[in-house]
């Protein structure tokens, strides 16, 4: 992987090879856990889940980590490692334009890692604890991640990130951080940098146009989620700060007014292009008043959207992104099961936590 | 020089025009057809082959199936060969 965080228009020579990549991606998608396996997993103890995983896709990771960790930790680290192995492999066999598009999307994990380091440093966690939460699937190489882990203060982290795509936004955000002593401005700067490079000068083409629409939907959903959370928490924060540019649903100033009036926000979503897809979860939201269920429904809608897009344009970035989302979701699901079992939640409670297509 | 060439070319064109026959003999046209069909088959196999190798990399059991699917467009060339025997 080349210089981290640069947004070069072509990072890999040659034309793209969507046939090869999508064939491999589809095979891997087929290996993901299905309904039956989830219902089996829900009934297992953490140790049994680990044993079950050893006989599946996760064999290599469980074997590698089995001697050092156990229980839920083993599952969690194995999941993270497996995720980065698969996504690194994606970058390994994609070429040309396809490589660029996948790399852009996978920088999500760079953003994740940076945020994790910020939180870890802020709460004085030791670097070993931070390291276990890292997902090395993005573009940052091990050297950079190690330097991030060695950083002792938030300022150090910002300095280490100098030269990456996050640098510009972080500089301004750091001043805010010094004034307010909350991580919010820094985390928002990271998110914003990620989404900016994700949508910035996308190539043209029919499939890419649809892909852009999908990314816009992802951003919109994020904004909706943030708006609802802010409305719920009732905290006195400027919602515009959380706003991510690039969506189609509303602008930063609109979001500020909509946060104050949830009903208006809901009706706004209903009237938008997402109204049809989201009508059921919105009904539930209004009836049951449960934000968690709604957020999970949003994710389900997004997953289905990406999957459908992958069927419309089988030879493009679309099926790859669908796979990335599904794999991520699987990891989150298994983690929820393992954590839930450990905490002694009932099977139905855990099942509610899962998003299964 | 170029003028000479042009007039000679004109002569050639006129000559073929005078003889009244088609520009291509039937067997030449058939050969061209087979060639184009082979080109099309090759282009089709490019994509299928890439996908088949990708599938095989994930699961070696797919070798036979991938091989069959990869050479399917070859039927284009076999059908085009019929044209050779018809002329």
PDB file of C-alpha atoms in Angstrom, chain A residues 31-248:
ATOM      1  CA  UNK A  31     -19.206 -18.460   3.196  1.00  0.00           C
ATOM      2  CA  UNK A  32     -20.813 -15.959   5.566  1.00  0.00           C
ATOM      3  CA  UNK A  33     -23.019 -17.338   8.319  1.00  0.00           C
ATOM      4  CA  UNK A  34     -26.671 -17.744   7.417  1.00  0.00           C
ATOM      5  CA  UNK A  35     -29.895 -17.723   9.446  1.00  0.00           C
ATOM      6  CA  UNK A  36     -29.586 -21.308  10.652  1.00  0.00           C
ATOM      7  CA  UNK A  37     -26.051 -20.823  11.839  1.00  0.00           C
ATOM      8  CA  UNK A  38     -26.992 -17.674  13.702  1.00  0.00           C
ATOM      9  CA  UNK A  39     -29.818 -19.438  15.476  1.00  0.00           C
ATOM     10  CA  UNK A  40     -27.342 -22.151  16.466  1.00  0.00           C
ATOM     11  CA  UNK A  41     -24.809 -19.590  17.662  1.00  0.00           C
ATOM     12  CA  UNK A  42     -27.365 -17.780  19.772  1.00  0.00           C
ATOM     13  CA  UNK A  43     -27.778 -20.914  21.861  1.00  0.00           C
ATOM     14  CA  UNK A  44     -24.060 -21.443  22.478  1.00  0.00           C
ATOM     15  CA  UNK A  45     -21.763 -20.320  25.245  1.00  0.00           C
ATOM     16  CA  UNK A  46     -18.748 -18.149  24.332  1.00  0.00           C
ATOM     17  CA  UNK A  47     -16.422 -21.160  24.458  1.00  0.00           C
ATOM     18  CA  UNK A  48     -18.724 -23.112  22.178  1.00  0.00           C
ATOM     19  CA  UNK A  49     -18.928 -20.190  19.781  1.00  0.00           C
ATOM     20  CA  UNK A  50     -15.139 -20.108  19.617  1.00  0.00           C
ATOM     21  CA  UNK A  51     -15.094 -23.828  18.884  1.00  0.00           C
ATOM     22  CA  UNK A  52     -17.756 -23.407  16.235  1.00  0.00           C
ATOM     23  CA  UNK A  53     -15.781 -20.595  14.634  1.00  0.00           C
ATOM     24  CA  UNK A  54     -12.731 -22.813  14.566  1.00  0.00           C
ATOM     25  CA  UNK A  55     -14.534 -25.070  12.148  1.00  0.00           C
ATOM     26  CA  UNK A  56     -15.527 -22.206   9.861  1.00  0.00           C
ATOM     27  CA  UNK A  57     -14.007 -19.247   8.046  1.00  0.00           C
ATOM     28  CA  UNK A  58     -12.312 -18.141  11.252  1.00  0.00           C
ATOM     29  CA  UNK A  59     -10.183 -21.257  11.740  1.00  0.00           C
ATOM     30  CA  UNK A  60      -6.859 -19.561  11.076  1.00  0.00           C
ATOM     31  CA  UNK A  61      -7.465 -16.676  13.467  1.00  0.00           C
ATOM     32  CA  UNK A  62      -8.822 -18.814  16.277  1.00  0.00           C
ATOM     33  CA  UNK A  63      -5.798 -21.090  16.003  1.00  0.00           C
ATOM     34  CA  UNK A  64      -3.394 -18.159  15.972  1.00  0.00           C
ATOM     35  CA  UNK A  65      -4.914 -16.463  18.977  1.00  0.00           C
ATOM     36  CA  UNK A  66      -6.201 -19.475  20.871  1.00  0.00           C
ATOM     37  CA  UNK A  67      -3.088 -19.876  22.990  1.00  0.00           C
ATOM     38  CA  UNK A  68      -3.044 -16.279  24.151  1.00  0.00           C
ATOM     39  CA  UNK A  69      -6.689 -15.410  24.679  1.00  0.00           C
ATOM     40  CA  UNK A  70      -9.838 -17.161  25.670  1.00  0.00           C
ATOM     41  CA  UNK A  71     -13.558 -16.656  25.906  1.00  0.00           C
ATOM     42  CA  UNK A  72     -15.153 -13.572  24.467  1.00  0.00           C
ATOM     43  CA  UNK A  73     -11.827 -11.805  23.989  1.00  0.00           C
ATOM     44  CA  UNK A  74     -10.635 -14.603  21.751  1.00  0.00           C
ATOM     45  CA  UNK A  75     -13.779 -14.315  19.665  1.00  0.00           C
ATOM     46  CA  UNK A  76     -13.528 -10.574  19.429  1.00  0.00           C
ATOM     47  CA  UNK A  77      -9.873 -10.478  18.379  1.00  0.00           C
ATOM     48  CA  UNK A  78     -10.363 -13.325  15.947  1.00  0.00           C
ATOM     49  CA  UNK A  79     -13.256 -11.448  14.370  1.00  0.00           C
ATOM     50  CA  UNK A  80     -11.248  -8.274  13.970  1.00  0.00           C
ATOM     51  CA  UNK A  81      -8.286 -10.108  12.531  1.00  0.00           C
ATOM     52  CA  UNK A  82     -10.399 -12.068  10.137  1.00  0.00           C
ATOM     53  CA  UNK A  83     -12.026  -8.856   8.978  1.00  0.00           C
ATOM     54  CA  UNK A  84      -8.703  -7.230   8.220  1.00  0.00           C
ATOM     55  CA  UNK A  85      -7.362 -10.351   6.536  1.00  0.00           C
ATOM     56  CA  UNK A  86     -10.309 -10.508   4.163  1.00  0.00           C
ATOM     57  CA  UNK A  87     -10.344  -6.814   3.384  1.00  0.00           C
ATOM     58  CA  UNK A  88      -6.604  -6.709   2.858  1.00  0.00           C
ATOM     59  CA  UNK A  89      -7.018  -9.586   0.455  1.00  0.00           C
ATOM     60  CA  UNK A  90      -9.628  -7.580  -1.439  1.00  0.00           C
ATOM     61  CA  UNK A  91      -7.101  -4.829  -1.982  1.00  0.00           C
ATOM     62  CA  UNK A  92      -4.550  -7.460  -2.925  1.00  0.00           C
ATOM     63  CA  UNK A  93      -6.435  -8.767  -5.902  1.00  0.00           C
ATOM     64  CA  UNK A  94      -8.241  -5.702  -7.155  1.00  0.00           C
ATOM     65  CA  UNK A  95      -6.591  -3.607  -9.823  1.00  0.00           C
ATOM     66  CA  UNK A  96      -6.971  -0.239 -11.497  1.00  0.00           C
ATOM     67  CA  UNK A  97     -10.037   1.843 -10.855  1.00  0.00           C
ATOM     68  CA  UNK A  98     -11.670  -0.899  -8.828  1.00  0.00           C
ATOM     69  CA  UNK A  99      -8.716  -0.891  -6.430  1.00  0.00           C
ATOM     70  CA  UNK A 100      -9.091   2.844  -5.914  1.00  0.00           C
ATOM     71  CA  UNK A 101     -12.770   2.601  -5.154  1.00  0.00           C
ATOM     72  CA  UNK A 102     -12.316  -0.265  -2.707  1.00  0.00           C
ATOM     73  CA  UNK A 103      -9.402   1.499  -1.015  1.00  0.00           C
ATOM     74  CA  UNK A 104     -11.482   4.629  -0.587  1.00  0.00           C
ATOM     75  CA  UNK A 105     -14.214   2.667   1.088  1.00  0.00           C
ATOM     76  CA  UNK A 106     -11.846   0.722   3.322  1.00  0.00           C
ATOM     77  CA  UNK A 107     -10.340   3.927   4.669  1.00  0.00           C
ATOM     78  CA  UNK A 108     -13.383   3.699   6.898  1.00  0.00           C
ATOM     79  CA  UNK A 109     -11.161   1.525   9.071  1.00  0.00           C
ATOM     80  CA  UNK A 110      -8.423   4.126   9.110  1.00  0.00           C
ATOM     81  CA  UNK A 111     -11.009   6.540  10.440  1.00  0.00           C
ATOM     82  CA  UNK A 112     -12.101   3.913  12.951  1.00  0.00           C
ATOM     83  CA  UNK A 113      -8.528   3.328  14.097  1.00  0.00           C
ATOM     84  CA  UNK A 114      -7.828   7.027  14.464  1.00  0.00           C
ATOM     85  CA  UNK A 115     -10.976   7.494  16.527  1.00  0.00           C
ATOM     86  CA  UNK A 116     -10.087   4.501  18.670  1.00  0.00           C
ATOM     87  CA  UNK A 117      -6.647   5.941  19.357  1.00  0.00           C
ATOM     88  CA  UNK A 118      -8.158   9.304  20.255  1.00  0.00           C
ATOM     89  CA  UNK A 119     -10.551   7.722  22.688  1.00  0.00           C
ATOM     90  CA  UNK A 120      -7.875   5.482  24.130  1.00  0.00           C
ATOM     91  CA  UNK A 121      -5.408   8.297  24.659  1.00  0.00           C
ATOM     92  CA  UNK A 122      -8.100  10.525  26.052  1.00  0.00           C
ATOM     93  CA  UNK A 123      -9.142   7.948  28.635  1.00  0.00           C
ATOM     94  CA  UNK A 124      -5.512   7.025  29.415  1.00  0.00           C
ATOM     95  CA  UNK A 125      -5.920   3.447  28.274  1.00  0.00           C
ATOM     96  CA  UNK A 126      -2.633   1.605  27.822  1.00  0.00           C
ATOM     97  CA  UNK A 127      -1.499   1.067  24.280  1.00  0.00           C
ATOM     98  CA  UNK A 128      -1.962  -2.698  24.455  1.00  0.00           C
ATOM     99  CA  UNK A 129      -5.639  -2.246  25.181  1.00  0.00           C
ATOM    100  CA  UNK A 130      -5.951   0.187  22.296  1.00  0.00           C
ATOM    101  CA  UNK A 131      -4.104  -2.122  19.976  1.00  0.00           C
ATOM    102  CA  UNK A 132      -6.557  -4.940  20.492  1.00  0.00           C
ATOM    103  CA  UNK A 133      -9.343  -2.721  19.244  1.00  0.00           C
ATOM    104  CA  UNK A 134      -7.543  -1.788  16.070  1.00  0.00           C
ATOM    105  CA  UNK A 135      -8.828  -3.127  12.788  1.00  0.00           C
ATOM    106  CA  UNK A 136      -5.900  -3.171  10.424  1.00  0.00           C
ATOM    107  CA  UNK A 137      -7.956  -3.213   7.268  1.00  0.00           C
ATOM    108  CA  UNK A 138      -7.454   0.300   6.020  1.00  0.00           C
ATOM    109  CA  UNK A 139      -4.620   1.949   4.231  1.00  0.00           C
ATOM    110  CA  UNK A 140      -2.465   2.829   7.231  1.00  0.00           C
ATOM    111  CA  UNK A 141       0.527   0.532   7.393  1.00  0.00           C
ATOM    112  CA  UNK A 142       1.752  -1.133  10.553  1.00  0.00           C
ATOM    113  CA  UNK A 143       4.494   1.452  11.106  1.00  0.00           C
ATOM    114  CA  UNK A 144       2.010   4.302  11.185  1.00  0.00           C
ATOM    115  CA  UNK A 145      -0.347   2.403  13.457  1.00  0.00           C
ATOM    116  CA  UNK A 146       2.503   1.642  15.827  1.00  0.00           C
ATOM    117  CA  UNK A 147       3.429   5.294  15.931  1.00  0.00           C
ATOM    118  CA  UNK A 148      -0.185   6.130  16.685  1.00  0.00           C
ATOM    119  CA  UNK A 149      -0.175   3.612  19.518  1.00  0.00           C
ATOM    120  CA  UNK A 150       2.997   5.080  20.968  1.00  0.00           C
ATOM    121  CA  UNK A 151       1.522   8.572  21.052  1.00  0.00           C
ATOM    122  CA  UNK A 152       0.913   9.639  24.627  1.00  0.00           C
ATOM    123  CA  UNK A 153      -1.301  12.671  24.215  1.00  0.00           C
ATOM    124  CA  UNK A 154      -4.005  13.781  21.846  1.00  0.00           C
ATOM    125  CA  UNK A 155      -1.619  16.351  20.453  1.00  0.00           C
ATOM    126  CA  UNK A 156       0.919  13.636  19.635  1.00  0.00           C
ATOM    127  CA  UNK A 157      -1.722  11.707  17.757  1.00  0.00           C
ATOM    128  CA  UNK A 158      -2.576  14.772  15.703  1.00  0.00           C
ATOM    129  CA  UNK A 159       1.118  15.255  14.916  1.00  0.00           C
ATOM    130  CA  UNK A 160       1.566  11.644  13.844  1.00  0.00           C
ATOM    131  CA  UNK A 161      -1.400  11.979  11.502  1.00  0.00           C
ATOM    132  CA  UNK A 162       0.235  14.904   9.756  1.00  0.00           C
ATOM    133  CA  UNK A 163       0.415  14.101   6.060  1.00  0.00           C
ATOM    134  CA  UNK A 164      -2.569  11.761   5.997  1.00  0.00           C
ATOM    135  CA  UNK A 165      -5.970  12.682   4.650  1.00  0.00           C
ATOM    136  CA  UNK A 166      -7.111  13.563   8.164  1.00  0.00           C
ATOM    137  CA  UNK A 167      -4.442  16.217   8.736  1.00  0.00           C
ATOM    138  CA  UNK A 168      -6.269  19.291   7.441  1.00  0.00           C
ATOM    139  CA  UNK A 169      -9.459  18.874   9.388  1.00  0.00           C
ATOM    140  CA  UNK A 170      -7.715  17.753  12.559  1.00  0.00           C
ATOM    141  CA  UNK A 171      -5.616  20.875  12.882  1.00  0.00           C
ATOM    142  CA  UNK A 172      -8.659  23.101  13.194  1.00  0.00           C
ATOM    143  CA  UNK A 173     -10.462  20.555  15.336  1.00  0.00           C
ATOM    144  CA  UNK A 174      -7.562  20.339  17.737  1.00  0.00           C
ATOM    145  CA  UNK A 175      -7.994  23.987  18.647  1.00  0.00           C
ATOM    146  CA  UNK A 176     -11.632  23.283  19.429  1.00  0.00           C
ATOM    147  CA  UNK A 177     -10.547  20.312  21.463  1.00  0.00           C
ATOM    148  CA  UNK A 178      -8.222  22.456  23.550  1.00  0.00           C
ATOM    149  CA  UNK A 179     -11.045  24.875  24.268  1.00  0.00           C
ATOM    150  CA  UNK A 180     -13.784  22.379  25.052  1.00  0.00           C
ATOM    151  CA  UNK A 181     -11.797  19.329  26.170  1.00  0.00           C
ATOM    152  CA  UNK A 182     -14.230  16.980  24.450  1.00  0.00           C
ATOM    153  CA  UNK A 183     -13.360  14.589  21.666  1.00  0.00           C
ATOM    154  CA  UNK A 184     -16.398  15.448  19.586  1.00  0.00           C
ATOM    155  CA  UNK A 185     -14.712  17.982  17.273  1.00  0.00           C
ATOM    156  CA  UNK A 186     -11.824  15.626  16.586  1.00  0.00           C
ATOM    157  CA  UNK A 187     -14.030  12.659  15.862  1.00  0.00           C
ATOM    158  CA  UNK A 188     -16.238  14.714  13.589  1.00  0.00           C
ATOM    159  CA  UNK A 189     -13.202  15.977  11.716  1.00  0.00           C
ATOM    160  CA  UNK A 190     -12.099  12.400  11.133  1.00  0.00           C
ATOM    161  CA  UNK A 191     -15.520  11.353   9.876  1.00  0.00           C
ATOM    162  CA  UNK A 192     -15.779  14.354   7.653  1.00  0.00           C
ATOM    163  CA  UNK A 193     -12.350  13.773   6.121  1.00  0.00           C
ATOM    164  CA  UNK A 194     -13.320  10.195   5.380  1.00  0.00           C
ATOM    165  CA  UNK A 195     -16.613  11.029   3.687  1.00  0.00           C
ATOM    166  CA  UNK A 196     -15.064  13.861   1.737  1.00  0.00           C
ATOM    167  CA  UNK A 197     -12.469  11.618   0.156  1.00  0.00           C
ATOM    168  CA  UNK A 198     -15.097   8.935  -0.377  1.00  0.00           C
ATOM    169  CA  UNK A 199     -17.237  11.127  -2.597  1.00  0.00           C
ATOM    170  CA  UNK A 200     -14.532  13.412  -3.961  1.00  0.00           C
ATOM    171  CA  UNK A 201     -13.924  13.205  -7.720  1.00  0.00           C
ATOM    172  CA  UNK A 202     -15.533   9.856  -8.292  1.00  0.00           C
ATOM    173  CA  UNK A 203     -15.129   8.653 -11.861  1.00  0.00           C
ATOM    174  CA  UNK A 204     -18.198   8.718 -14.062  1.00  0.00           C
ATOM    175  CA  UNK A 205     -20.206   5.818 -15.396  1.00  0.00           C
ATOM    176  CA  UNK A 206     -23.597   4.252 -14.904  1.00  0.00           C
ATOM    177  CA  UNK A 207     -22.544   1.879 -12.150  1.00  0.00           C
ATOM    178  CA  UNK A 208     -20.541   4.563 -10.383  1.00  0.00           C
ATOM    179  CA  UNK A 209     -23.514   6.924 -10.458  1.00  0.00           C
ATOM    180  CA  UNK A 210     -25.625   4.345  -8.674  1.00  0.00           C
ATOM    181  CA  UNK A 211     -22.773   3.727  -6.279  1.00  0.00           C
ATOM    182  CA  UNK A 212     -22.659   7.437  -5.514  1.00  0.00           C
ATOM    183  CA  UNK A 213     -26.359   7.358  -4.752  1.00  0.00           C
ATOM    184  CA  UNK A 214     -25.709   4.526  -2.366  1.00  0.00           C
ATOM    185  CA  UNK A 215     -22.948   6.429  -0.609  1.00  0.00           C
ATOM    186  CA  UNK A 216     -25.232   9.445  -0.334  1.00  0.00           C
ATOM    187  CA  UNK A 217     -27.845   7.212   1.244  1.00  0.00           C
ATOM    188  CA  UNK A 218     -25.255   5.969   3.705  1.00  0.00           C
ATOM    189  CA  UNK A 219     -24.395   9.551   4.646  1.00  0.00           C
ATOM    190  CA  UNK A 220     -28.061  10.498   4.905  1.00  0.00           C
ATOM    191  CA  UNK A 221     -28.736   7.584   7.211  1.00  0.00           C
ATOM    192  CA  UNK A 222     -25.816   8.609   9.349  1.00  0.00           C
ATOM    193  CA  UNK A 223     -27.130  12.134   9.566  1.00  0.00           C
ATOM    194  CA  UNK A 224     -30.605  10.892  10.415  1.00  0.00           C
ATOM    195  CA  UNK A 225     -29.177   8.686  13.133  1.00  0.00           C
ATOM    196  CA  UNK A 226     -27.125  11.509  14.556  1.00  0.00           C
ATOM    197  CA  UNK A 227     -30.079  13.889  14.426  1.00  0.00           C
ATOM    198  CA  UNK A 228     -32.334  11.437  16.239  1.00  0.00           C
ATOM    199  CA  UNK A 229     -29.705  10.676  18.835  1.00  0.00           C
ATOM    200  CA  UNK A 230     -29.168  14.366  19.471  1.00  0.00           C
ATOM    201  CA  UNK A 231     -32.890  14.946  19.700  1.00  0.00           C
ATOM    202  CA  UNK A 232     -33.163  12.075  22.168  1.00  0.00           C
ATOM    203  CA  UNK A 233     -30.260  13.074  24.349  1.00  0.00           C
ATOM    204  CA  UNK A 234     -31.548  16.609  24.607  1.00  0.00           C
ATOM    205  CA  UNK A 235     -27.973  17.784  24.938  1.00  0.00           C
ATOM    206  CA  UNK A 236     -27.239  21.355  24.122  1.00  0.00           C
ATOM    207  CA  UNK A 237     -24.919  20.721  21.204  1.00  0.00           C
ATOM    208  CA  UNK A 238     -24.992  22.350  17.825  1.00  0.00           C
ATOM    209  CA  UNK A 239     -26.268  19.569  15.547  1.00  0.00           C
ATOM    210  CA  UNK A 240     -24.505  21.183  12.620  1.00  0.00           C
ATOM    211  CA  UNK A 241     -21.251  19.996  14.142  1.00  0.00           C
ATOM    212  CA  UNK A 242     -22.242  16.406  13.579  1.00  0.00           C
ATOM    213  CA  UNK A 243     -23.498  17.001  10.100  1.00  0.00           C
ATOM    214  CA  UNK A 244     -21.705  15.163   7.326  1.00  0.00           C
ATOM    215  CA  UNK A 245     -21.714  16.812   3.975  1.00  0.00           C
ATOM    216  CA  UNK A 246     -22.635  14.971   0.807  1.00  0.00           C
ATOM    217  CA  UNK A 247     -26.081  13.602   1.565  1.00  0.00           C
ATOM    218  CA  UNK A 248     -29.244  14.503  -0.258  1.00  0.00           C
TER     219      UNK A 248
END
